[in-house]
Amino acid sequence: GDSVTQTEGLVTLTEGLPVMLNCTYQSTYSPFLFWYVQHLNEAPKLLLKSFTDNKRPEHQGFHATLHKSSSSFHLQKSSAQLSDSALYYCAWNSNNRIFFGDGTQLVVKP
Amino acid sequence: GPKVLQIPSHQIIDMGQMVTLNCDPVSNHLYFYWYKQILGQQMEFLVNFYNGKVMEKSKLFKDQFSVERPDGSYFTLKIQPTALEDSAVYFCASSHPGAGNTLYFGEGSRLIVV
């Protein structure tokens, strides 16, 4: 069935370095994909969502591009900040349900 | 931005008792959801609800679970009876219909069953 895969459970990097969190999807059609961010003891919040017209969504310095050829929607940022430390979920929409991947914990160190 | 409110934020109950978790969704949203998150684990879909009916539920949505939204008031998740494995944070969410719809989440209700 349809699914998203986040291969990294934990990503640790130093402040100022670039971030890339992987997300690949398996679907019989082109789904709507999302990135949600969940800070400790908070609710998940929408970070980005894919567009159907190949626009690249950007928010808070993060961006992601839907690549149909590789079935990917990787999350990227050019320079990590300490405040980016959080749990990041790739998610997809199917029949008005949002399903979350396993999540990637991003830890940014000074 | 749009706010989803959840009451209570925390509850501790004895195994076997009933609990009702309340959600006040965004006022013009039509789809409502419950997700379960066990500490340190991923968000897992439980159920979605539209036009007064359950649209879809996952295998985690046990027979002891029920949802309703009587007369446009709170969207509720009731667990009766509770079990130890029901201990988790339960997140309510709401959205407009549509393939690109965005879910807005409440802050969660932390349930501890002892």
Tab-separated table of N, CA, C and O in Angstrom, chain A residues 7 9 11 21 29 33-34 42 51 56 58-60 65 84 86-87 90 95 98-99 109:
chain	number	residue	atom	x	y	z
A	7	THR	N	14.388	7.066	6.409
A	7	THR	CA	15.425	6.080	6.697
A	7	THR	C	16.222	6.388	7.958
A	7	THR	O	16.769	5.485	8.579
A	9	GLY	N	16.550	7.486	11.765
A	9	GLY	CA	15.838	7.706	13.013
A	9	GLY	C	16.386	8.890	13.778
A	9	GLY	O	15.638	9.605	14.450
A	11	VAL	N	19.388	12.126	13.416
A	11	VAL	CA	20.418	12.874	12.706
A	11	VAL	C	21.001	13.890	13.677
A	11	VAL	O	20.252	14.699	14.245
A	21	LEU	N	17.047	15.727	5.499
A	21	LEU	CA	16.315	14.600	6.076
A	21	LEU	C	15.572	13.903	4.942
A	21	LEU	O	14.870	14.541	4.170
A	29	TYR	N	-0.092	6.782	-7.247
A	29	TYR	CA	-0.358	8.070	-7.858
A	29	TYR	C	0.557	9.088	-7.208
A	29	TYR	O	1.373	8.727	-6.345
A	33	LEU	N	2.324	15.448	-0.190
A	33	LEU	CA	3.273	15.128	0.876
A	33	LEU	C	3.485	16.344	1.758
A	33	LEU	O	3.364	17.481	1.305
A	34	PHE	N	3.803	16.066	2.995
A	34	PHE	CA	3.953	17.118	3.990
A	34	PHE	C	5.197	16.850	4.840
A	34	PHE	O	5.629	15.706	4.982
A	42	GLU	N	5.333	19.374	22.502
A	42	GLU	CA	4.411	20.225	21.751
A	42	GLU	C	3.669	19.400	20.707
A	42	GLU	O	4.003	18.239	20.443
A	51	PHE	N	3.490	20.884	-3.698
A	51	PHE	CA	2.577	21.467	-4.658
A	51	PHE	C	2.502	20.542	-5.861
A	51	PHE	O	3.393	19.759	-6.126
A	56	ARG	N	8.672	24.865	-5.354
A	56	ARG	CA	9.418	24.355	-4.215
A	56	ARG	C	8.952	25.093	-2.968
A	56	ARG	O	9.217	26.284	-2.809
A	58	GLU	N	8.852	26.553	0.716
A	58	GLU	CA	9.884	26.968	1.662
A	58	GLU	C	9.229	27.562	2.892
A	58	GLU	O	8.190	28.211	2.805
A	59	HIS	N	9.841	27.309	4.045
A	59	HIS	CA	9.342	27.878	5.289
A	59	HIS	C	10.437	27.814	6.334
A	59	HIS	O	11.057	26.762	6.513
A	60	GLN	N	10.668	28.925	7.010
A	60	GLN	CA	11.655	28.992	8.089
A	60	GLN	C	13.023	28.493	7.629
A	60	GLN	O	13.745	27.883	8.407
A	65	THR	N	11.662	19.498	-2.284
A	65	THR	CA	11.226	19.388	-3.670
A	65	THR	C	10.700	17.990	-3.918
A	65	THR	O	11.365	17.005	-3.580
A	84	ASP	N	16.386	24.281	15.627
A	84	ASP	CA	15.826	23.302	14.685
A	84	ASP	C	15.744	21.910	15.296
A	84	ASP	O	15.153	21.012	14.691
A	86	ALA	N	14.394	18.952	16.821
A	86	ALA	CA	12.991	18.541	16.943
A	86	ALA	C	12.824	17.207	16.234
A	86	ALA	O	13.766	16.668	15.647
A	87	LEU	N	11.595	16.709	16.280
A	87	LEU	CA	11.231	15.491	15.559
A	87	LEU	C	10.521	15.905	14.279
A	87	LEU	O	9.598	16.722	14.311
A	90	CYS	N	7.723	13.110	7.886
A	90	CYS	CA	7.215	13.162	6.525
A	90	CYS	C	5.839	12.504	6.561
A	90	CYS	O	5.642	11.494	7.260
A	95	ASN	N	-7.140	9.952	1.003
A	95	ASN	CA	-8.565	9.970	1.364
A	95	ASN	C	-8.828	10.747	2.650
A	95	ASN	O	-9.529	10.267	3.541
A	98	ILE	N	-4.161	11.685	7.085
A	98	ILE	CA	-2.741	12.011	7.011
A	98	ILE	C	-1.994	10.912	7.747
A	98	ILE	O	-2.240	10.668	8.930
A	99	PHE	N	-1.112	10.229	7.020
A	99	PHE	CA	-0.302	9.188	7.632
A	99	PHE	C	1.114	9.699	7.801
A	99	PHE	O	1.678	10.322	6.911
A	109	LYS	N	23.824	20.518	17.537
A	109	LYS	CA	24.730	20.826	18.650
A	109	LYS	C	25.518	22.095	18.366
A	109	LYS	O	25.795	22.394	17.204
